[in-house]
């Protein structure tokens, strides 16, 4: 399978990062979103991140210009039809993803690979509702995409070997490292990471430690580069809660019960960095714990 043109559905944090690495690696990229403002912000973010790479001598100014020249945007989902590979990177809600696939599929070529960047939802179930379960695969990039080395590759029960091998080759061409994961709730990284974050929230909820003391303890006591509550804010508390719900529903084990405090923050709209408040308040010059 020859892959040259890549469609990205969703211009948010993950979508613009995925577009960045594909364009920098020589692929033609078409980003879709329902919001013109989101598309404009995505291109601005990609430009800023490429500038940062130029300033660190990781890429040349010429490479930056060539990458930006390979990126185009559209608000019409159907315009992704001619792409060789389409990666859905929309919000972590199954109904939203399904609606995207329903609209997109009639316009795709018969050999187009359809991928999802879901961090937790069943690849097999998503694939079963499309016309190409054998050419459907999970490609879970880590955040921030231009920096993080790992990509989880998840085959659904029907994903064929040609699709798997083509996807592995694409990931390698991006300079990333692929890890194959079985199609079980939250795969590998989030199966381990998000319950740890949830336990940190329980530790806060039960008064065992403050936001500061919990994050400091894990940074200095476990050599984590970022504390679990700071990391939760970076990921997005709504995403953390969604993954915990997938784990709880999919595995029916009480150890995956979302902490009530995590639910409360999401109900308040305090979702972390993207909304200005989460376990920290980001509206001032420096983040301040909110609890």
PDB file of C-alpha atoms in Angstrom:
ATOM      1  CA  UNK A   1       0.000   0.000   0.000  1.00  0.00           C
ATOM      2  CA  UNK A   2       1.435   3.358  -1.051  1.00  0.00           C
ATOM      3  CA  UNK A   3       0.556   6.139   1.375  1.00  0.00           C
ATOM      4  CA  UNK A   4       1.269   9.713   0.344  1.00  0.00           C
ATOM      5  CA  UNK A   5      -1.806  11.788   1.192  1.00  0.00           C
ATOM      6  CA  UNK A   6      -3.059  11.716   4.774  1.00  0.00           C
ATOM      7  CA  UNK A   7      -6.320  13.105   6.101  1.00  0.00           C
ATOM      8  CA  UNK A   8      -6.657  14.176   9.730  1.00  0.00           C
ATOM      9  CA  UNK A   9     -10.143  14.554  11.255  1.00  0.00           C
ATOM     10  CA  UNK A  10      -9.968  17.013  14.150  1.00  0.00           C
ATOM     11  CA  UNK A  11      -7.729  20.071  14.459  1.00  0.00           C
ATOM     12  CA  UNK A  12      -7.304  19.986  18.227  1.00  0.00           C
ATOM     13  CA  UNK A  13      -4.242  19.233  20.331  1.00  0.00           C
ATOM     14  CA  UNK A  14      -3.792  15.707  18.954  1.00  0.00           C
ATOM     15  CA  UNK A  15      -4.884  16.433  15.385  1.00  0.00           C
ATOM     16  CA  UNK A  16      -2.519  19.342  14.825  1.00  0.00           C
ATOM     17  CA  UNK A  17       0.353  17.366  16.369  1.00  0.00           C
ATOM     18  CA  UNK A  18      -0.301  14.398  14.076  1.00  0.00           C
ATOM     19  CA  UNK A  19      -0.506  16.732  11.066  1.00  0.00           C
ATOM     20  CA  UNK A  20       2.802  18.325  12.117  1.00  0.00           C
ATOM     21  CA  UNK A  21       4.786  15.068  12.160  1.00  0.00           C
ATOM     22  CA  UNK A  22       3.268  13.767   8.918  1.00  0.00           C
ATOM     23  CA  UNK A  23       3.956  16.999   7.004  1.00  0.00           C
ATOM     24  CA  UNK A  24       7.512  17.158   8.360  1.00  0.00           C
ATOM     25  CA  UNK A  25       8.057  13.580   7.170  1.00  0.00           C
ATOM     26  CA  UNK A  26       7.066  14.358   3.587  1.00  0.00           C
ATOM     27  CA  UNK A  27       3.369  13.453   3.488  1.00  0.00           C
ATOM     28  CA  UNK A  28       0.683  15.707   2.021  1.00  0.00           C
ATOM     29  CA  UNK A  29      -1.747  16.489   4.848  1.00  0.00           C
ATOM     30  CA  UNK A  30      -5.364  17.646   4.765  1.00  0.00           C
ATOM     31  CA  UNK A  31      -6.817  18.649   8.157  1.00  0.00           C
ATOM     32  CA  UNK A  32     -10.581  18.698   8.663  1.00  0.00           C
ATOM     33  CA  UNK A  33     -12.570  20.327  11.438  1.00  0.00           C
ATOM     34  CA  UNK A  34     -16.103  21.709  11.828  1.00  0.00           C
ATOM     35  CA  UNK A  35     -14.665  25.041  13.044  1.00  0.00           C
ATOM     36  CA  UNK A  36     -12.750  27.499  10.869  1.00  0.00           C
ATOM     37  CA  UNK A  37     -11.239  29.005  14.022  1.00  0.00           C
ATOM     38  CA  UNK A  38      -9.954  25.589  15.092  1.00  0.00           C
ATOM     39  CA  UNK A  39      -8.317  25.070  11.715  1.00  0.00           C
ATOM     40  CA  UNK A  40      -6.654  28.493  11.894  1.00  0.00           C
ATOM     41  CA  UNK A  41      -5.414  27.781  15.437  1.00  0.00           C
ATOM     42  CA  UNK A  42      -4.080  24.411  14.309  1.00  0.00           C
ATOM     43  CA  UNK A  43      -1.967  25.947  11.535  1.00  0.00           C
ATOM     44  CA  UNK A  44      -0.749  28.647  13.946  1.00  0.00           C
ATOM     45  CA  UNK A  45       0.196  26.009  16.525  1.00  0.00           C
ATOM     46  CA  UNK A  46       2.010  23.883  13.938  1.00  0.00           C
ATOM     47  CA  UNK A  47       3.910  26.981  12.757  1.00  0.00           C
ATOM     48  CA  UNK A  48       4.879  27.879  16.336  1.00  0.00           C
ATOM     49  CA  UNK A  49       6.041  24.327  17.074  1.00  0.00           C
ATOM     50  CA  UNK A  50       8.047  24.165  13.846  1.00  0.00           C
ATOM     51  CA  UNK A  51       9.652  27.502  14.771  1.00  0.00           C
ATOM     52  CA  UNK A  52      10.640  25.985  18.110  1.00  0.00           C
ATOM     53  CA  UNK A  53      12.272  23.047  16.307  1.00  0.00           C
ATOM     54  CA  UNK A  54      14.155  25.472  14.031  1.00  0.00           C
ATOM     55  CA  UNK A  55      15.385  27.459  17.058  1.00  0.00           C
ATOM     56  CA  UNK A  56      16.724  24.246  18.597  1.00  0.00           C
ATOM     57  CA  UNK A  57      18.447  23.275  15.316  1.00  0.00           C
ATOM     58  CA  UNK A  58      16.298  20.136  15.087  1.00  0.00           C
ATOM     59  CA  UNK A  59      15.107  21.116  11.604  1.00  0.00           C
ATOM     60  CA  UNK A  60      16.104  23.777   9.063  1.00  0.00           C
ATOM     61  CA  UNK A  61      14.062  26.817   8.034  1.00  0.00           C
ATOM     62  CA  UNK A  62      13.701  25.157   4.629  1.00  0.00           C
ATOM     63  CA  UNK A  63      12.236  21.992   6.183  1.00  0.00           C
ATOM     64  CA  UNK A  64       9.778  24.139   8.119  1.00  0.00           C
ATOM     65  CA  UNK A  65       8.653  25.933   4.964  1.00  0.00           C
ATOM     66  CA  UNK A  66       8.299  22.657   3.047  1.00  0.00           C
ATOM     67  CA  UNK A  67       6.248  21.097   5.861  1.00  0.00           C
ATOM     68  CA  UNK A  68       3.858  24.058   6.012  1.00  0.00           C
ATOM     69  CA  UNK A  69       3.527  23.884   2.227  1.00  0.00           C
ATOM     70  CA  UNK A  70       2.264  20.311   2.498  1.00  0.00           C
ATOM     71  CA  UNK A  71      -0.577  21.221   4.885  1.00  0.00           C
ATOM     72  CA  UNK A  72      -4.030  22.266   3.758  1.00  0.00           C
ATOM     73  CA  UNK A  73      -7.329  22.533   5.629  1.00  0.00           C
ATOM     74  CA  UNK A  74     -11.020  21.990   4.952  1.00  0.00           C
ATOM     75  CA  UNK A  75     -14.325  22.172   6.781  1.00  0.00           C
ATOM     76  CA  UNK A  76     -15.809  19.592   4.386  1.00  0.00           C
ATOM     77  CA  UNK A  77     -15.240  16.091   5.728  1.00  0.00           C
ATOM     78  CA  UNK A  78     -15.994  14.559   2.324  1.00  0.00           C
ATOM     79  CA  UNK A  79     -12.903  16.253   0.846  1.00  0.00           C
ATOM     80  CA  UNK A  80     -10.776  13.693   2.696  1.00  0.00           C
ATOM     81  CA  UNK A  81     -12.114  11.038   0.313  1.00  0.00           C
ATOM     82  CA  UNK A  82      -9.018  10.862  -1.986  1.00  0.00           C
ATOM     83  CA  UNK A  83      -6.604  10.326   0.948  1.00  0.00           C
ATOM     84  CA  UNK A  84      -4.633   7.082   1.220  1.00  0.00           C
ATOM     85  CA  UNK A  85      -4.858   7.116   5.017  1.00  0.00           C
ATOM     86  CA  UNK A  86      -7.405   8.920   7.187  1.00  0.00           C
ATOM     87  CA  UNK A  87      -6.770   9.318  10.922  1.00  0.00           C
ATOM     88  CA  UNK A  88      -9.709  10.311  13.109  1.00  0.00           C
ATOM     89  CA  UNK A  89      -8.544  12.432  16.050  1.00  0.00           C
ATOM     90  CA  UNK A  90     -11.837  13.854  17.264  1.00  0.00           C
ATOM     91  CA  UNK A  91     -13.126  13.981  20.830  1.00  0.00           C
ATOM     92  CA  UNK A  92     -13.077  10.764  22.876  1.00  0.00           C
ATOM     93  CA  UNK A  93     -16.795  10.070  22.419  1.00  0.00           C
ATOM     94  CA  UNK A  94     -17.841   6.980  20.511  1.00  0.00           C
ATOM     95  CA  UNK A  95     -21.010   8.512  19.072  1.00  0.00           C
ATOM     96  CA  UNK A  96     -19.017  11.417  17.618  1.00  0.00           C
ATOM     97  CA  UNK A  97     -16.481   9.074  16.044  1.00  0.00           C
ATOM     98  CA  UNK A  98     -19.247   6.915  14.595  1.00  0.00           C
ATOM     99  CA  UNK A  99     -20.983   9.914  13.036  1.00  0.00           C
ATOM    100  CA  UNK A 100     -17.674  10.960  11.419  1.00  0.00           C
ATOM    101  CA  UNK A 101     -17.146   7.490   9.928  1.00  0.00           C
ATOM    102  CA  UNK A 102     -20.741   7.329   8.656  1.00  0.00           C
ATOM    103  CA  UNK A 103     -20.269  10.604   6.777  1.00  0.00           C
ATOM    104  CA  UNK A 104     -16.778   9.866   5.506  1.00  0.00           C
ATOM    105  CA  UNK A 105     -16.942   6.241   4.366  1.00  0.00           C
ATOM    106  CA  UNK A 106     -19.054   6.667   1.193  1.00  0.00           C
ATOM    107  CA  UNK A 107     -16.376   9.007  -0.168  1.00  0.00           C
ATOM    108  CA  UNK A 108     -13.300   6.853   0.541  1.00  0.00           C
ATOM    109  CA  UNK A 109     -11.415   4.774  -2.020  1.00  0.00           C
ATOM    110  CA  UNK A 110     -11.713   1.016  -1.557  1.00  0.00           C
ATOM    111  CA  UNK A 111      -8.067   0.700  -0.475  1.00  0.00           C
ATOM    112  CA  UNK A 112      -7.998   3.663   1.926  1.00  0.00           C
ATOM    113  CA  UNK A 113      -6.889   2.767   5.444  1.00  0.00           C
ATOM    114  CA  UNK A 114      -9.129   4.214   8.139  1.00  0.00           C
ATOM    115  CA  UNK A 115      -7.473   4.755  11.512  1.00  0.00           C
ATOM    116  CA  UNK A 116      -8.517   6.158  14.853  1.00  0.00           C
ATOM    117  CA  UNK A 117      -6.383   7.913  17.442  1.00  0.00           C
ATOM    118  CA  UNK A 118      -8.710   6.788  20.235  1.00  0.00           C
ATOM    119  CA  UNK A 119      -6.965   6.371  23.573  1.00  0.00           C
ATOM    120  CA  UNK A 120      -9.352   3.759  24.970  1.00  0.00           C
ATOM    121  CA  UNK A 121     -12.351   2.761  22.800  1.00  0.00           C
ATOM    122  CA  UNK A 122     -12.618  -0.717  21.230  1.00  0.00           C
ATOM    123  CA  UNK A 123     -11.071  -0.801  17.751  1.00  0.00           C
ATOM    124  CA  UNK A 124     -13.059  -3.935  16.918  1.00  0.00           C
ATOM    125  CA  UNK A 125     -16.368  -2.266  17.782  1.00  0.00           C
ATOM    126  CA  UNK A 126     -15.574   0.925  15.863  1.00  0.00           C
ATOM    127  CA  UNK A 127     -14.395  -1.125  12.859  1.00  0.00           C
ATOM    128  CA  UNK A 128     -17.482  -3.342  12.833  1.00  0.00           C
ATOM    129  CA  UNK A 129     -19.702  -0.364  11.997  1.00  0.00           C
ATOM    130  CA  UNK A 130     -17.691   0.550   8.887  1.00  0.00           C
ATOM    131  CA  UNK A 131     -17.462  -0.961   5.405  1.00  0.00           C
ATOM    132  CA  UNK A 132     -13.770  -1.842   5.893  1.00  0.00           C
ATOM    133  CA  UNK A 133     -13.077  -3.604   9.214  1.00  0.00           C
ATOM    134  CA  UNK A 134     -10.073  -5.308   7.616  1.00  0.00           C
ATOM    135  CA  UNK A 135      -8.583  -1.879   6.744  1.00  0.00           C
ATOM    136  CA  UNK A 136      -9.420  -0.261  10.084  1.00  0.00           C
ATOM    137  CA  UNK A 137      -6.756   0.140  12.801  1.00  0.00           C
ATOM    138  CA  UNK A 138      -5.937   2.015  15.993  1.00  0.00           C
ATOM    139  CA  UNK A 139      -2.997   4.441  15.807  1.00  0.00           C
ATOM    140  CA  UNK A 140      -2.666   6.027  19.242  1.00  0.00           C
ATOM    141  CA  UNK A 141      -0.147   8.879  19.308  1.00  0.00           C
ATOM    142  CA  UNK A 142       1.111  10.251  22.612  1.00  0.00           C
ATOM    143  CA  UNK A 143       0.740  13.904  23.579  1.00  0.00           C
ATOM    144  CA  UNK A 144       2.528  16.157  22.616  1.00  0.00           C
ATOM    145  CA  UNK A 145       2.856  14.331  19.292  1.00  0.00           C
ATOM    146  CA  UNK A 146       5.944  16.145  17.906  1.00  0.00           C
ATOM    147  CA  UNK A 147       7.893  15.326  21.086  1.00  0.00           C
ATOM    148  CA  UNK A 148       6.720  11.893  22.230  1.00  0.00           C
ATOM    149  CA  UNK A 149       8.389   8.877  20.666  1.00  0.00           C
ATOM    150  CA  UNK A 150       5.749   6.180  21.120  1.00  0.00           C
ATOM    151  CA  UNK A 151       2.770   5.233  18.943  1.00  0.00           C
ATOM    152  CA  UNK A 152       0.506   2.380  20.043  1.00  0.00           C
ATOM    153  CA  UNK A 153      -0.741   0.255  17.133  1.00  0.00           C
ATOM    154  CA  UNK A 154      -3.947  -1.653  17.892  1.00  0.00           C
ATOM    155  CA  UNK A 155      -5.433  -4.244  15.559  1.00  0.00           C
ATOM    156  CA  UNK A 156      -9.123  -4.994  15.699  1.00  0.00           C
ATOM    157  CA  UNK A 157     -10.172  -8.614  15.400  1.00  0.00           C
ATOM    158  CA  UNK A 158     -10.714  -8.146  11.641  1.00  0.00           C
ATOM    159  CA  UNK A 159      -7.691  -5.927  10.813  1.00  0.00           C
ATOM    160  CA  UNK A 160      -5.705  -7.657   8.059  1.00  0.00           C
ATOM    161  CA  UNK A 161      -1.947  -8.051   7.975  1.00  0.00           C
ATOM    162  CA  UNK A 162      -1.443  -5.734   4.993  1.00  0.00           C
ATOM    163  CA  UNK A 163      -3.081  -2.866   6.928  1.00  0.00           C
ATOM    164  CA  UNK A 164      -1.037  -3.629  10.030  1.00  0.00           C
ATOM    165  CA  UNK A 165       2.267  -3.782   8.123  1.00  0.00           C
ATOM    166  CA  UNK A 166       1.489  -0.604   6.164  1.00  0.00           C
ATOM    167  CA  UNK A 167       0.678   1.228   9.397  1.00  0.00           C
ATOM    168  CA  UNK A 168       3.844   0.019  11.089  1.00  0.00           C
ATOM    169  CA  UNK A 169       5.864   1.261   8.089  1.00  0.00           C
ATOM    170  CA  UNK A 170       4.170   4.680   8.242  1.00  0.00           C
ATOM    171  CA  UNK A 171       4.951   5.034  11.957  1.00  0.00           C
ATOM    172  CA  UNK A 172       8.586   4.116  11.303  1.00  0.00           C
ATOM    173  CA  UNK A 173       8.747   6.716   8.491  1.00  0.00           C
ATOM    174  CA  UNK A 174       7.697   9.384  11.018  1.00  0.00           C
ATOM    175  CA  UNK A 175      10.742   8.579  13.154  1.00  0.00           C
ATOM    176  CA  UNK A 176       8.466   7.171  15.855  1.00  0.00           C
ATOM    177  CA  UNK A 177       8.582   3.821  17.669  1.00  0.00           C
ATOM    178  CA  UNK A 178       5.553   1.548  17.421  1.00  0.00           C
ATOM    179  CA  UNK A 179       4.312  -0.717  20.217  1.00  0.00           C
ATOM    180  CA  UNK A 180       1.645  -3.283  19.341  1.00  0.00           C
ATOM    181  CA  UNK A 181      -1.220  -3.515  21.826  1.00  0.00           C
ATOM    182  CA  UNK A 182      -4.142  -5.919  22.012  1.00  0.00           C
ATOM    183  CA  UNK A 183      -7.635  -4.489  21.634  1.00  0.00           C
ATOM    184  CA  UNK A 184      -8.682  -4.295  25.276  1.00  0.00           C
ATOM    185  CA  UNK A 185      -9.960  -1.192  27.109  1.00  0.00           C
ATOM    186  CA  UNK A 186      -7.381   1.644  27.180  1.00  0.00           C
ATOM    187  CA  UNK A 187      -4.704  -0.549  25.542  1.00  0.00           C
ATOM    188  CA  UNK A 188      -1.265  -0.382  27.284  1.00  0.00           C
ATOM    189  CA  UNK A 189      -0.290   3.178  28.206  1.00  0.00           C
ATOM    190  CA  UNK A 190      -3.641   4.420  29.492  1.00  0.00           C
ATOM    191  CA  UNK A 191      -4.488   1.068  31.131  1.00  0.00           C
ATOM    192  CA  UNK A 192      -1.539   1.767  33.441  1.00  0.00           C
ATOM    193  CA  UNK A 193      -1.302   5.583  33.436  1.00  0.00           C
ATOM    194  CA  UNK A 194      -4.891   6.769  33.946  1.00  0.00           C
ATOM    195  CA  UNK A 195      -5.682   4.518  36.952  1.00  0.00           C
ATOM    196  CA  UNK A 196      -2.514   5.947  38.533  1.00  0.00           C
ATOM    197  CA  UNK A 197      -3.877   9.459  37.927  1.00  0.00           C
ATOM    198  CA  UNK A 198      -7.263   8.388  39.315  1.00  0.00           C
ATOM    199  CA  UNK A 199      -5.535   7.042  42.439  1.00  0.00           C
ATOM    200  CA  UNK A 200      -3.721  10.364  42.830  1.00  0.00           C
ATOM    201  CA  UNK A 201      -7.116  12.107  42.726  1.00  0.00           C
ATOM    202  CA  UNK A 202      -8.395   9.679  45.398  1.00  0.00           C
ATOM    203  CA  UNK A 203      -5.321  10.528  47.479  1.00  0.00           C
ATOM    204  CA  UNK A 204      -6.295  14.203  47.207  1.00  0.00           C
ATOM    205  CA  UNK A 205     -10.017  13.452  47.780  1.00  0.00           C
ATOM    206  CA  UNK A 206      -9.276  11.519  50.981  1.00  0.00           C
ATOM    207  CA  UNK A 207      -6.987  14.247  52.326  1.00  0.00           C
ATOM    208  CA  UNK A 208      -3.844  12.124  52.327  1.00  0.00           C
ATOM    209  CA  UNK A 209      -1.954  14.914  50.576  1.00  0.00           C
ATOM    210  CA  UNK A 210      -2.427  18.285  48.909  1.00  0.00           C
ATOM    211  CA  UNK A 211      -2.063  18.894  45.177  1.00  0.00           C
ATOM    212  CA  UNK A 212       1.474  20.171  45.752  1.00  0.00           C
ATOM    213  CA  UNK A 213       2.565  17.331  48.034  1.00  0.00           C
ATOM    214  CA  UNK A 214       1.152  14.608  45.755  1.00  0.00           C
ATOM    215  CA  UNK A 215       2.865  15.952  42.648  1.00  0.00           C
ATOM    216  CA  UNK A 216       6.121  16.688  44.479  1.00  0.00           C
ATOM    217  CA  UNK A 217       6.139  13.192  45.990  1.00  0.00           C
ATOM    218  CA  UNK A 218       5.810  11.474  42.615  1.00  0.00           C
ATOM    219  CA  UNK A 219       8.348  13.744  40.920  1.00  0.00           C
ATOM    220  CA  UNK A 220      11.015  13.358  43.596  1.00  0.00           C
ATOM    221  CA  UNK A 221      10.025   9.964  45.000  1.00  0.00           C
ATOM    222  CA  UNK A 222       9.331   8.092  41.761  1.00  0.00           C
ATOM    223  CA  UNK A 223      11.401  10.249  39.375  1.00  0.00           C
ATOM    224  CA  UNK A 224       8.345  11.169  37.276  1.00  0.00           C
ATOM    225  CA  UNK A 225       8.995  14.227  35.067  1.00  0.00           C
ATOM    226  CA  UNK A 226       5.521  15.558  35.877  1.00  0.00           C
ATOM    227  CA  UNK A 227       3.274  14.964  38.872  1.00  0.00           C
ATOM    228  CA  UNK A 228       0.057  12.943  38.258  1.00  0.00           C
ATOM    229  CA  UNK A 229      -2.303  15.863  38.921  1.00  0.00           C
ATOM    230  CA  UNK A 230      -0.265  18.209  36.734  1.00  0.00           C
ATOM    231  CA  UNK A 231      -0.290  15.493  34.068  1.00  0.00           C
ATOM    232  CA  UNK A 232      -4.068  15.089  34.412  1.00  0.00           C
ATOM    233  CA  UNK A 233      -4.471  18.823  33.747  1.00  0.00           C
ATOM    234  CA  UNK A 234      -2.222  18.495  30.699  1.00  0.00           C
ATOM    235  CA  UNK A 235      -4.188  15.538  29.288  1.00  0.00           C
ATOM    236  CA  UNK A 236      -7.586  17.041  30.139  1.00  0.00           C
ATOM    237  CA  UNK A 237      -9.698  15.909  33.086  1.00  0.00           C
ATOM    238  CA  UNK A 238     -12.609  15.093  30.766  1.00  0.00           C
ATOM    239  CA  UNK A 239     -10.360  12.725  28.813  1.00  0.00           C
ATOM    240  CA  UNK A 240      -9.101  11.097  32.027  1.00  0.00           C
ATOM    241  CA  UNK A 241     -12.682  10.600  33.203  1.00  0.00           C
ATOM    242  CA  UNK A 242     -13.749   9.190  29.823  1.00  0.00           C
ATOM    243  CA  UNK A 243     -10.905   6.642  29.919  1.00  0.00           C
ATOM    244  CA  UNK A 244     -11.734   5.619  33.498  1.00  0.00           C
ATOM    245  CA  UNK A 245     -15.359   5.097  32.455  1.00  0.00           C
ATOM    246  CA  UNK A 246     -14.249   2.934  29.514  1.00  0.00           C
ATOM    247  CA  UNK A 247     -12.099   0.850  31.876  1.00  0.00           C
ATOM    248  CA  UNK A 248     -14.861   0.591  34.485  1.00  0.00           C
ATOM    249  CA  UNK A 249     -17.529  -0.338  31.944  1.00  0.00           C
ATOM    250  CA  UNK A 250     -15.330  -2.612  29.842  1.00  0.00           C
ATOM    251  CA  UNK A 251     -13.644  -4.577  32.616  1.00  0.00           C
ATOM    252  CA  UNK A 252     -16.382  -4.430  35.295  1.00  0.00           C
ATOM    253  CA  UNK A 253     -13.816  -4.102  38.076  1.00  0.00           C
ATOM    254  CA  UNK A 254     -14.375  -1.676  40.973  1.00  0.00           C
ATOM    255  CA  UNK A 255     -10.681  -0.768  41.022  1.00  0.00           C
ATOM    256  CA  UNK A 256     -11.399   1.318  37.901  1.00  0.00           C
ATOM    257  CA  UNK A 257     -14.180   3.359  39.534  1.00  0.00           C
ATOM    258  CA  UNK A 258     -13.606   7.055  38.715  1.00  0.00           C
ATOM    259  CA  UNK A 259     -12.924   9.187  41.785  1.00  0.00           C
ATOM    260  CA  UNK A 260     -15.950  11.387  42.649  1.00  0.00           C
ATOM    261  CA  UNK A 261     -13.640  14.404  42.862  1.00  0.00           C
ATOM    262  CA  UNK A 262     -12.514  13.861  39.255  1.00  0.00           C
ATOM    263  CA  UNK A 263     -16.179  13.752  38.215  1.00  0.00           C
ATOM    264  CA  UNK A 264     -16.867  16.945  40.194  1.00  0.00           C
ATOM    265  CA  UNK A 265     -14.075  18.869  38.471  1.00  0.00           C
ATOM    266  CA  UNK A 266     -15.375  17.796  35.062  1.00  0.00           C
ATOM    267  CA  UNK A 267     -18.916  18.807  36.035  1.00  0.00           C
ATOM    268  CA  UNK A 268     -17.559  22.239  36.988  1.00  0.00           C
ATOM    269  CA  UNK A 269     -15.912  22.586  33.585  1.00  0.00           C
ATOM    270  CA  UNK A 270     -12.486  22.677  35.237  1.00  0.00           C
ATOM    271  CA  UNK A 271     -10.830  20.428  32.679  1.00  0.00           C
ATOM    272  CA  UNK A 272      -7.203  21.471  33.133  1.00  0.00           C
ATOM    273  CA  UNK A 273      -4.910  23.632  31.030  1.00  0.00           C
ATOM    274  CA  UNK A 274      -7.320  23.928  28.100  1.00  0.00           C
ATOM    275  CA  UNK A 275      -9.974  25.660  30.240  1.00  0.00           C
ATOM    276  CA  UNK A 276      -7.585  27.593  32.506  1.00  0.00           C
ATOM    277  CA  UNK A 277      -8.460  25.615  35.645  1.00  0.00           C
ATOM    278  CA  UNK A 278      -8.161  22.047  36.828  1.00  0.00           C
ATOM    279  CA  UNK A 279      -6.145  20.806  39.782  1.00  0.00           C
ATOM    280  CA  UNK A 280      -4.169  23.991  39.158  1.00  0.00           C
ATOM    281  CA  UNK A 281      -5.379  27.478  38.236  1.00  0.00           C
ATOM    282  CA  UNK A 282      -3.499  28.639  35.123  1.00  0.00           C
ATOM    283  CA  UNK A 283      -4.997  32.109  34.816  1.00  0.00           C
ATOM    284  CA  UNK A 284      -2.097  33.883  36.530  1.00  0.00           C
ATOM    285  CA  UNK A 285       1.613  34.018  35.783  1.00  0.00           C
ATOM    286  CA  UNK A 286       2.299  30.720  37.541  1.00  0.00           C
ATOM    287  CA  UNK A 287      -0.036  27.731  38.153  1.00  0.00           C
ATOM    288  CA  UNK A 288      -1.636  27.730  41.629  1.00  0.00           C
ATOM    289  CA  UNK A 289      -3.199  24.576  43.208  1.00  0.00           C
ATOM    290  CA  UNK A 290      -6.984  24.784  43.409  1.00  0.00           C
ATOM    291  CA  UNK A 291      -7.169  22.452  46.396  1.00  0.00           C
TER     292      UNK A 291
END
